[in-house]
Amino acid sequence: QMKSSVPILYEDVEIVGDLDLIAASTSGLLDSLHSIRPPLTFTNCVFTGKLLAYDGNEEAPVQFEAETHFDDCEFKKTSDFRQAIFLEQVTFENARFEQESTFEEAVFSEKADFRNARFSARADFGNVQFSRDVDFEGVSFAGEAWFGTAQFLRLANFEGADFLEPACFYGTQFVDGFF
């Protein structure tokens, strides 16, 4: 379904087992990107397995070409969006990450919204580029929050965010932001 341009919408669904977005994407012969073309909307879903958008191949990241939403979703296992490229708005509003989540080296080209998300384990946003506004308002980081060398090129809102374990912002670039 992710290889077409028909929007994908799941609401109140339990996704059992691992969801491998690399395998579900299209990969053209002329480029090395794994493209996910349709808009993705997951609302109030539970992911019981790992969510994988990275396969260890630094030459072939996953590129989300349309709006992507994981609102009110629960991620029971590791979620790996390492090096993902989000070309349109992405939201993880009220999402709950039970185990480690990584967005390391991801690129957010448009607005990113993590409002009121809950990270129960390590959250890795190291070397991420946020090209537009990003909202972490009300987010709870129960594990380590890693933002080392991240680039916030527009407004970064961390108002009301809770950091219950150490947070790293070493080498992070802020253009405009508030906590």
Short mmCIF file of N, CA and C in Angstrom, two decimals:
data_model
loop_
_atom_site.label_atom_id
_atom_site.label_comp_id
_atom_site.label_asym_id
_atom_site.label_seq_id
_atom_site.Cartn_x
_atom_site.Cartn_y
_atom_site.Cartn_z
N GLN A 1 0.81 -1.20 0.00
CA GLN A 1 0.00 0.00 0.00
C GLN A 1 0.86 1.27 0.00
N MET A 2 2.05 1.22 0.60
CA MET A 2 2.91 2.40 0.68
C MET A 2 3.59 2.72 -0.64
N LYS A 3 3.47 1.84 -1.62
CA LYS A 3 4.12 2.08 -2.90
C LYS A 3 3.24 2.89 -3.85
N SER A 4 1.96 3.07 -3.51
CA SER A 4 1.07 3.88 -4.33
C SER A 4 1.00 5.28 -3.74
N SER A 5 0.17 6.13 -4.32
CA SER A 5 0.01 7.48 -3.78
C SER A 5 -1.30 7.63 -3.03
N VAL A 6 -2.03 6.53 -2.83
CA VAL A 6 -3.29 6.56 -2.10
C VAL A 6 -3.00 6.76 -0.61
N PRO A 7 -3.64 7.75 0.03
CA PRO A 7 -3.39 7.98 1.46
C PRO A 7 -3.64 6.73 2.29
N ILE A 8 -2.81 6.56 3.30
CA ILE A 8 -2.93 5.42 4.22
C ILE A 8 -3.41 5.96 5.54
N LEU A 9 -4.50 5.40 6.04
CA LEU A 9 -5.11 5.86 7.28
C LEU A 9 -5.46 4.66 8.14
N TYR A 10 -4.90 4.63 9.35
CA TYR A 10 -5.22 3.60 10.34
C TYR A 10 -5.62 4.31 11.63
N GLU A 11 -6.75 3.89 12.20
CA GLU A 11 -7.22 4.48 13.44
C GLU A 11 -7.67 3.36 14.38
N ASP A 12 -7.24 3.46 15.65
CA ASP A 12 -7.62 2.48 16.67
C ASP A 12 -7.26 1.05 16.27
N VAL A 13 -6.04 0.88 15.77
CA VAL A 13 -5.58 -0.42 15.28
C VAL A 13 -4.34 -0.83 16.06
N GLU A 14 -4.21 -2.13 16.30
CA GLU A 14 -2.98 -2.67 16.88
C GLU A 14 -2.18 -3.30 15.74
N ILE A 15 -0.96 -2.82 15.56
CA ILE A 15 -0.07 -3.36 14.53
C ILE A 15 0.84 -4.36 15.24
N VAL A 16 0.65 -5.65 14.96
CA VAL A 16 1.35 -6.71 15.66
C VAL A 16 2.63 -7.07 14.90
N GLY A 17 3.73 -7.18 15.63
CA GLY A 17 5.01 -7.50 15.00
C GLY A 17 5.70 -6.24 14.52
N ASP A 18 6.87 -6.43 13.92
CA ASP A 18 7.67 -5.31 13.44
C ASP A 18 7.04 -4.70 12.18
N LEU A 19 7.14 -3.37 12.08
CA LEU A 19 6.74 -2.66 10.87
C LEU A 19 8.01 -2.13 10.23
N ASP A 20 8.39 -2.74 9.11
CA ASP A 20 9.61 -2.38 8.40
C ASP A 20 9.27 -1.46 7.24
N LEU A 21 9.51 -0.16 7.44
CA LEU A 21 9.17 0.82 6.41
C LEU A 21 10.14 0.77 5.23
N ILE A 22 11.32 0.21 5.43
CA ILE A 22 12.27 0.03 4.32
C ILE A 22 11.67 -0.98 3.33
N ALA A 23 11.19 -2.09 3.84
CA ALA A 23 10.62 -3.13 2.98
C ALA A 23 9.34 -2.65 2.31
N ALA A 24 8.61 -1.75 2.98
CA ALA A 24 7.33 -1.27 2.44
C ALA A 24 7.49 -0.13 1.46
N SER A 25 8.69 0.43 1.36
CA SER A 25 8.91 1.60 0.50
C SER A 25 9.24 1.18 -0.92
N THR A 26 9.27 2.18 -1.79
CA THR A 26 9.72 1.95 -3.16
C THR A 26 11.15 2.44 -3.26
N SER A 27 11.96 1.78 -4.01
CA SER A 27 13.33 2.20 -4.21
C SER A 27 13.59 2.21 -5.71
N GLY A 28 13.82 3.39 -6.24
CA GLY A 28 14.05 3.51 -7.67
C GLY A 28 15.46 3.11 -8.04
N LEU A 29 15.65 2.70 -9.28
CA LEU A 29 16.96 2.31 -9.75
C LEU A 29 17.88 3.51 -9.94
N LEU A 30 17.28 4.70 -10.13
CA LEU A 30 18.09 5.88 -10.40
C LEU A 30 18.48 6.64 -9.14
N ASP A 31 17.88 6.33 -8.04
CA ASP A 31 18.28 6.98 -6.80
C ASP A 31 18.38 5.94 -5.69
N SER A 32 18.96 6.36 -4.60
CA SER A 32 19.18 5.41 -3.51
C SER A 32 18.21 5.62 -2.36
N LEU A 33 17.21 6.46 -2.54
CA LEU A 33 16.25 6.71 -1.47
C LEU A 33 15.16 5.66 -1.46
N HIS A 34 14.71 5.33 -0.28
CA HIS A 34 13.52 4.50 -0.11
C HIS A 34 12.37 5.48 0.10
N SER A 35 11.50 5.62 -0.88
CA SER A 35 10.45 6.63 -0.83
C SER A 35 9.13 6.05 -0.35
N ILE A 36 8.50 6.79 0.55
CA ILE A 36 7.14 6.49 0.97
C ILE A 36 6.31 7.64 0.44
N ARG A 37 5.54 7.38 -0.59
CA ARG A 37 4.86 8.45 -1.34
C ARG A 37 3.54 8.92 -0.73
N PRO A 38 2.68 8.03 -0.24
CA PRO A 38 1.37 8.52 0.20
C PRO A 38 1.42 9.19 1.57
N PRO A 39 0.43 10.04 1.86
CA PRO A 39 0.31 10.54 3.23
C PRO A 39 0.04 9.36 4.17
N LEU A 40 0.69 9.38 5.32
CA LEU A 40 0.51 8.32 6.33
C LEU A 40 -0.16 8.93 7.56
N THR A 41 -1.23 8.31 8.01
CA THR A 41 -1.88 8.77 9.24
C THR A 41 -2.19 7.55 10.10
N PHE A 42 -1.55 7.51 11.25
CA PHE A 42 -1.83 6.51 12.27
C PHE A 42 -2.37 7.28 13.48
N THR A 43 -3.60 7.00 13.89
CA THR A 43 -4.20 7.69 15.02
C THR A 43 -4.63 6.67 16.06
N ASN A 44 -4.17 6.87 17.28
CA ASN A 44 -4.52 6.00 18.40
C ASN A 44 -4.22 4.53 18.09
N CYS A 45 -3.05 4.29 17.53
CA CYS A 45 -2.63 2.93 17.19
C CYS A 45 -1.56 2.45 18.17
N VAL A 46 -1.46 1.15 18.30
CA VAL A 46 -0.43 0.54 19.14
C VAL A 46 0.47 -0.30 18.23
N PHE A 47 1.76 -0.02 18.30
CA PHE A 47 2.77 -0.78 17.56
C PHE A 47 3.43 -1.73 18.55
N THR A 48 3.14 -3.03 18.45
CA THR A 48 3.66 -3.99 19.43
C THR A 48 5.11 -4.37 19.16
N GLY A 49 5.54 -4.26 17.92
CA GLY A 49 6.91 -4.60 17.55
C GLY A 49 7.71 -3.35 17.25
N LYS A 50 8.87 -3.55 16.69
CA LYS A 50 9.74 -2.43 16.33
C LYS A 50 9.18 -1.70 15.11
N LEU A 51 9.41 -0.40 15.07
CA LEU A 51 9.11 0.38 13.88
C LEU A 51 10.45 0.77 13.27
N LEU A 52 10.72 0.27 12.07
CA LEU A 52 12.04 0.42 11.47
C LEU A 52 11.97 1.24 10.18
N ALA A 53 12.68 2.37 10.20
CA ALA A 53 12.81 3.19 8.99
C ALA A 53 14.29 3.35 8.66
N TYR A 54 15.10 2.44 9.17
CA TYR A 54 16.55 2.47 8.96
C TYR A 54 17.05 1.04 8.95
N ASP A 55 17.90 0.74 7.97
CA ASP A 55 18.40 -0.64 7.87
C ASP A 55 19.92 -0.75 7.98
N GLY A 56 20.57 0.35 8.41
CA GLY A 56 22.01 0.33 8.56
C GLY A 56 22.75 0.79 7.31
N ASN A 57 22.03 1.01 6.23
CA ASN A 57 22.65 1.46 4.98
C ASN A 57 22.56 2.98 4.91
N GLU A 58 23.68 3.65 5.19
CA GLU A 58 23.69 5.11 5.22
C GLU A 58 23.44 5.73 3.85
N GLU A 59 23.53 4.96 2.81
CA GLU A 59 23.34 5.47 1.46
C GLU A 59 21.88 5.40 1.02
N ALA A 60 21.01 4.82 1.82
CA ALA A 60 19.63 4.61 1.40
C ALA A 60 18.63 4.95 2.52
N PRO A 61 18.50 6.23 2.86
CA PRO A 61 17.54 6.58 3.91
C PRO A 61 16.10 6.50 3.41
N VAL A 62 15.16 6.47 4.35
CA VAL A 62 13.74 6.51 4.01
C VAL A 62 13.34 7.97 3.85
N GLN A 63 12.61 8.25 2.77
CA GLN A 63 12.13 9.60 2.52
C GLN A 63 10.60 9.57 2.54
N PHE A 64 10.01 10.33 3.46
CA PHE A 64 8.56 10.46 3.55
C PHE A 64 8.18 11.67 2.69
N GLU A 65 7.46 11.43 1.60
CA GLU A 65 7.20 12.49 0.62
C GLU A 65 5.94 13.29 0.93
N ALA A 66 5.08 12.81 1.80
CA ALA A 66 3.82 13.50 2.12
C ALA A 66 3.71 13.64 3.65
N GLU A 67 2.66 14.31 4.08
CA GLU A 67 2.45 14.48 5.53
C GLU A 67 2.42 13.12 6.21
N THR A 68 2.99 13.10 7.42
CA THR A 68 3.11 11.86 8.18
C THR A 68 2.64 12.12 9.60
N HIS A 69 1.70 11.31 10.09
CA HIS A 69 1.13 11.53 11.42
C HIS A 69 1.12 10.21 12.21
N PHE A 70 1.64 10.28 13.43
CA PHE A 70 1.60 9.17 14.39
C PHE A 70 1.01 9.72 15.69
N ASP A 71 -0.19 10.28 15.63
CA ASP A 71 -0.79 10.95 16.78
C ASP A 71 -1.48 9.96 17.71
N ASP A 72 -1.28 10.16 19.02
CA ASP A 72 -1.89 9.32 20.06
C ASP A 72 -1.50 7.86 19.91
N CYS A 73 -0.34 7.59 19.32
CA CYS A 73 0.12 6.22 19.12
C CYS A 73 1.06 5.78 20.23
N GLU A 74 1.11 4.47 20.45
CA GLU A 74 1.99 3.88 21.45
C GLU A 74 2.97 2.95 20.74
N PHE A 75 4.25 3.18 21.00
CA PHE A 75 5.32 2.37 20.42
C PHE A 75 5.90 1.51 21.56
N LYS A 76 5.57 0.21 21.55
CA LYS A 76 5.97 -0.69 22.63
C LYS A 76 7.45 -1.07 22.57
N LYS A 77 8.01 -1.11 21.37
CA LYS A 77 9.41 -1.50 21.17
C LYS A 77 10.17 -0.33 20.56
N THR A 78 11.40 -0.57 20.19
CA THR A 78 12.27 0.44 19.60
C THR A 78 11.63 1.03 18.34
N SER A 79 11.77 2.34 18.21
CA SER A 79 11.37 3.00 16.96
C SER A 79 12.61 3.68 16.39
N ASP A 80 12.90 3.39 15.14
CA ASP A 80 14.15 3.85 14.53
C ASP A 80 13.85 4.62 13.24
N PHE A 81 13.93 5.95 13.36
CA PHE A 81 13.74 6.85 12.22
C PHE A 81 15.08 7.49 11.85
N ARG A 82 16.16 6.83 12.17
CA ARG A 82 17.51 7.35 11.88
C ARG A 82 17.65 7.71 10.41
N GLN A 83 18.14 8.91 10.15
CA GLN A 83 18.43 9.44 8.81
C GLN A 83 17.18 9.60 7.94
N ALA A 84 15.99 9.48 8.51
CA ALA A 84 14.77 9.66 7.73
C ALA A 84 14.68 11.11 7.24
N ILE A 85 14.08 11.27 6.09
CA ILE A 85 13.87 12.59 5.51
C ILE A 85 12.36 12.80 5.43
N PHE A 86 11.88 13.80 6.16
CA PHE A 86 10.46 14.14 6.15
C PHE A 86 10.29 15.41 5.32
N LEU A 87 9.72 15.29 4.13
CA LEU A 87 9.59 16.44 3.23
C LEU A 87 8.41 17.33 3.58
N GLU A 88 7.41 16.79 4.26
CA GLU A 88 6.23 17.55 4.65
C GLU A 88 6.06 17.48 6.17
N GLN A 89 5.01 18.10 6.66
CA GLN A 89 4.76 18.13 8.10
C GLN A 89 4.70 16.72 8.69
N VAL A 90 5.24 16.60 9.90
CA VAL A 90 5.19 15.32 10.61
C VAL A 90 4.73 15.59 12.05
N THR A 91 3.84 14.72 12.55
CA THR A 91 3.36 14.89 13.92
C THR A 91 3.45 13.57 14.68
N PHE A 92 3.88 13.70 15.93
CA PHE A 92 3.89 12.61 16.90
C PHE A 92 3.18 13.11 18.16
N GLU A 93 2.13 13.88 17.99
CA GLU A 93 1.43 14.50 19.11
C GLU A 93 0.83 13.42 20.01
N ASN A 94 1.09 13.55 21.31
CA ASN A 94 0.60 12.60 22.33
C ASN A 94 1.10 11.17 22.13
N ALA A 95 2.17 10.99 21.36
CA ALA A 95 2.72 9.64 21.15
C ALA A 95 3.44 9.18 22.42
N ARG A 96 3.49 7.87 22.62
CA ARG A 96 4.16 7.28 23.78
C ARG A 96 5.20 6.28 23.27
N PHE A 97 6.44 6.55 23.61
CA PHE A 97 7.57 5.71 23.20
C PHE A 97 8.04 4.94 24.43
N GLU A 98 7.77 3.64 24.48
CA GLU A 98 8.08 2.82 25.66
C GLU A 98 9.56 2.46 25.74
N GLN A 99 10.20 2.27 24.60
CA GLN A 99 11.62 1.91 24.56
C GLN A 99 12.38 2.96 23.75
N GLU A 100 13.66 2.74 23.56
CA GLU A 100 14.50 3.72 22.89
C GLU A 100 13.93 4.11 21.53
N SER A 101 14.02 5.41 21.26
CA SER A 101 13.61 5.92 19.95
C SER A 101 14.75 6.77 19.42
N THR A 102 15.00 6.63 18.12
CA THR A 102 16.07 7.43 17.53
C THR A 102 15.59 8.10 16.26
N PHE A 103 15.93 9.37 16.18
CA PHE A 103 15.70 10.20 15.00
C PHE A 103 17.05 10.74 14.53
N GLU A 104 18.12 10.13 15.00
CA GLU A 104 19.48 10.61 14.72
C GLU A 104 19.68 10.89 13.24
N GLU A 105 20.20 12.07 12.94
CA GLU A 105 20.52 12.52 11.58
C GLU A 105 19.31 12.62 10.67
N ALA A 106 18.11 12.68 11.24
CA ALA A 106 16.91 12.87 10.42
C ALA A 106 16.83 14.33 9.97
N VAL A 107 16.08 14.54 8.90
CA VAL A 107 15.86 15.89 8.37
C VAL A 107 14.36 16.13 8.34
N PHE A 108 13.95 17.20 9.02
CA PHE A 108 12.55 17.61 9.04
C PHE A 108 12.45 18.89 8.21
N SER A 109 11.95 18.79 6.99
CA SER A 109 11.90 19.93 6.07
C SER A 109 10.78 20.91 6.40
N GLU A 110 9.71 20.43 7.00
CA GLU A 110 8.57 21.27 7.39
C GLU A 110 8.34 21.12 8.90
N LYS A 111 7.26 21.67 9.38
CA LYS A 111 6.98 21.67 10.82
C LYS A 111 6.96 20.25 11.39
N ALA A 112 7.54 20.12 12.58
CA ALA A 112 7.53 18.85 13.32
C ALA A 112 6.84 19.10 14.65
N ASP A 113 5.91 18.23 15.01
CA ASP A 113 5.11 18.42 16.21
C ASP A 113 5.19 17.16 17.08
N PHE A 114 5.81 17.33 18.26
CA PHE A 114 5.92 16.24 19.24
C PHE A 114 5.16 16.60 20.52
N ARG A 115 4.26 17.58 20.46
CA ARG A 115 3.57 18.06 21.67
C ARG A 115 3.02 16.91 22.50
N ASN A 116 3.30 17.00 23.80
CA ASN A 116 2.78 16.06 24.81
C ASN A 116 3.17 14.60 24.58
N ALA A 117 4.22 14.38 23.80
CA ALA A 117 4.73 13.01 23.64
C ALA A 117 5.42 12.57 24.92
N ARG A 118 5.53 11.27 25.11
CA ARG A 118 6.18 10.69 26.30
C ARG A 118 7.26 9.73 25.84
N PHE A 119 8.50 10.03 26.23
CA PHE A 119 9.63 9.16 25.92
C PHE A 119 10.05 8.48 27.22
N SER A 120 9.77 7.19 27.37
CA SER A 120 10.08 6.46 28.60
C SER A 120 11.53 6.01 28.67
N ALA A 121 12.21 5.96 27.55
CA ALA A 121 13.61 5.54 27.49
C ALA A 121 14.38 6.61 26.69
N ARG A 122 15.60 6.31 26.35
CA ARG A 122 16.45 7.27 25.63
C ARG A 122 15.79 7.74 24.34
N ALA A 123 15.84 9.06 24.12
CA ALA A 123 15.35 9.68 22.89
C ALA A 123 16.55 10.35 22.22
N ASP A 124 16.88 9.91 21.02
CA ASP A 124 18.07 10.39 20.33
C ASP A 124 17.66 11.27 19.14
N PHE A 125 17.93 12.57 19.30
CA PHE A 125 17.72 13.55 18.23
C PHE A 125 19.06 14.15 17.83
N GLY A 126 20.13 13.40 17.99
CA GLY A 126 21.47 13.88 17.67
C GLY A 126 21.64 14.18 16.20
N ASN A 127 22.23 15.33 15.92
CA ASN A 127 22.55 15.75 14.55
C ASN A 127 21.32 15.81 13.64
N VAL A 128 20.16 16.11 14.23
CA VAL A 128 18.93 16.27 13.47
C VAL A 128 18.86 17.69 12.93
N GLN A 129 18.26 17.84 11.78
CA GLN A 129 18.03 19.18 11.23
C GLN A 129 16.54 19.46 11.20
N PHE A 130 16.12 20.48 11.94
CA PHE A 130 14.75 20.96 11.91
C PHE A 130 14.75 22.26 11.10
N SER A 131 14.28 22.21 9.86
CA SER A 131 14.31 23.37 8.97
C SER A 131 13.20 24.37 9.27
N ARG A 132 12.11 23.91 9.84
CA ARG A 132 10.97 24.77 10.20
C ARG A 132 10.72 24.65 11.70
N ASP A 133 9.63 25.22 12.17
CA ASP A 133 9.30 25.18 13.59
C ASP A 133 9.18 23.74 14.07
N VAL A 134 9.60 23.55 15.33
CA VAL A 134 9.44 22.24 15.97
C VAL A 134 8.85 22.48 17.35
N ASP A 135 7.91 21.64 17.73
CA ASP A 135 7.18 21.82 18.98
C ASP A 135 7.36 20.60 19.88
N PHE A 136 8.06 20.82 21.01
CA PHE A 136 8.23 19.79 22.04
C PHE A 136 7.48 20.22 23.31
N GLU A 137 6.48 21.07 23.17
CA GLU A 137 5.75 21.58 24.33
C GLU A 137 5.11 20.43 25.10
N GLY A 138 5.33 20.41 26.42
CA GLY A 138 4.71 19.41 27.27
C GLY A 138 5.27 18.01 27.13
N VAL A 139 6.38 17.83 26.43
CA VAL A 139 6.97 16.50 26.24
C VAL A 139 7.64 16.05 27.53
N SER A 140 7.54 14.77 27.83
CA SER A 140 8.20 14.18 28.98
C SER A 140 9.32 13.26 28.50
N PHE A 141 10.54 13.57 28.94
CA PHE A 141 11.70 12.74 28.63
C PHE A 141 12.10 12.01 29.93
N ALA A 142 11.64 10.76 30.10
CA ALA A 142 11.97 10.01 31.31
C ALA A 142 13.36 9.40 31.22
N GLY A 143 13.85 9.16 30.02
CA GLY A 143 15.20 8.67 29.80
C GLY A 143 16.08 9.80 29.31
N GLU A 144 17.29 9.48 28.96
CA GLU A 144 18.21 10.48 28.44
C GLU A 144 17.66 11.11 27.16
N ALA A 145 17.78 12.43 27.06
CA ALA A 145 17.37 13.15 25.86
C ALA A 145 18.63 13.68 25.19
N TRP A 146 18.89 13.21 23.99
CA TRP A 146 20.13 13.56 23.29
C TRP A 146 19.81 14.43 22.08
N PHE A 147 20.27 15.69 22.13
CA PHE A 147 20.08 16.64 21.04
C PHE A 147 21.42 17.18 20.56
N GLY A 148 22.50 16.48 20.85
CA GLY A 148 23.84 16.94 20.49
C GLY A 148 23.96 17.24 19.00
N THR A 149 24.50 18.40 18.68
CA THR A 149 24.74 18.92 17.32
C THR A 149 23.48 19.03 16.47
N ALA A 150 22.30 19.03 17.09
CA ALA A 150 21.07 19.24 16.33
C ALA A 150 21.02 20.69 15.86
N GLN A 151 20.29 20.91 14.78
CA GLN A 151 20.12 22.27 14.23
C GLN A 151 18.64 22.62 14.24
N PHE A 152 18.32 23.67 15.01
CA PHE A 152 16.96 24.20 15.05
C PHE A 152 17.00 25.50 14.26
N LEU A 153 16.60 25.46 12.98
CA LEU A 153 16.77 26.60 12.08
C LEU A 153 15.61 27.59 12.13
N ARG A 154 14.59 27.26 12.88
CA ARG A 154 13.45 28.15 13.14
C ARG A 154 13.11 28.02 14.62
N LEU A 155 11.88 28.29 14.99
CA LEU A 155 11.46 28.27 16.38
C LEU A 155 11.49 26.84 16.95
N ALA A 156 12.09 26.70 18.12
CA ALA A 156 12.09 25.43 18.86
C ALA A 156 11.38 25.68 20.18
N ASN A 157 10.24 25.05 20.37
CA ASN A 157 9.43 25.25 21.57
C ASN A 157 9.57 24.04 22.49
N PHE A 158 10.20 24.27 23.66
CA PHE A 158 10.33 23.24 24.69
C PHE A 158 9.56 23.65 25.95
N GLU A 159 8.62 24.57 25.81
CA GLU A 159 7.88 25.08 26.97
C GLU A 159 7.15 23.92 27.67
N GLY A 160 7.36 23.81 28.99
CA GLY A 160 6.70 22.79 29.77
C GLY A 160 7.25 21.39 29.59
N ALA A 161 8.35 21.25 28.85
CA ALA A 161 8.96 19.92 28.68
C ALA A 161 9.64 19.50 29.98
N ASP A 162 9.54 18.21 30.33
CA ASP A 162 10.17 17.66 31.52
C ASP A 162 11.34 16.79 31.11
N PHE A 163 12.49 17.08 31.68
CA PHE A 163 13.70 16.28 31.46
C PHE A 163 14.01 15.59 32.78
N LEU A 164 13.63 14.31 32.93
CA LEU A 164 13.80 13.59 34.18
C LEU A 164 15.17 12.94 34.31
N GLU A 165 15.88 12.83 33.21
CA GLU A 165 17.25 12.31 33.17
C GLU A 165 18.10 13.35 32.45
N PRO A 166 19.40 13.14 32.38
CA PRO A 166 20.26 14.13 31.72
C PRO A 166 19.83 14.39 30.27
N ALA A 167 19.98 15.65 29.88
CA ALA A 167 19.70 16.07 28.50
C ALA A 167 20.98 16.66 27.94
N CYS A 168 21.29 16.33 26.72
CA CYS A 168 22.50 16.84 26.08
C CYS A 168 22.12 17.74 24.92
N PHE A 169 22.61 18.97 24.98
CA PHE A 169 22.43 19.94 23.89
C PHE A 169 23.80 20.43 23.43
N TYR A 170 24.84 19.65 23.64
CA TYR A 170 26.20 20.04 23.27
C TYR A 170 26.28 20.28 21.76
N GLY A 171 26.76 21.45 21.38
CA GLY A 171 26.95 21.77 19.98
C GLY A 171 25.67 22.03 19.21
N THR A 172 24.55 22.14 19.92
CA THR A 172 23.27 22.36 19.28
C THR A 172 23.14 23.81 18.84
N GLN A 173 22.56 24.01 17.67
CA GLN A 173 22.36 25.35 17.11
C GLN A 173 20.89 25.73 17.23
N PHE A 174 20.63 26.84 17.93
CA PHE A 174 19.29 27.40 18.04
C PHE A 174 19.24 28.74 17.34
N VAL A 175 18.26 28.96 16.47
CA VAL A 175 18.04 30.27 15.88
C VAL A 175 17.06 31.03 16.75
N ASP A 176 15.99 30.35 17.20
CA ASP A 176 14.99 30.95 18.06
C ASP A 176 14.33 29.82 18.84
N GLY A 177 14.28 29.97 20.15
CA GLY A 177 13.67 28.90 20.93
C GLY A 177 13.38 29.34 22.34
N PHE A 178 12.53 28.59 23.00
CA PHE A 178 12.26 28.85 24.40
C PHE A 178 11.92 27.57 25.13
N PHE A 179 12.26 27.60 26.43
CA PHE A 179 12.05 26.44 27.31
C PHE A 179 11.08 26.84 28.39
#
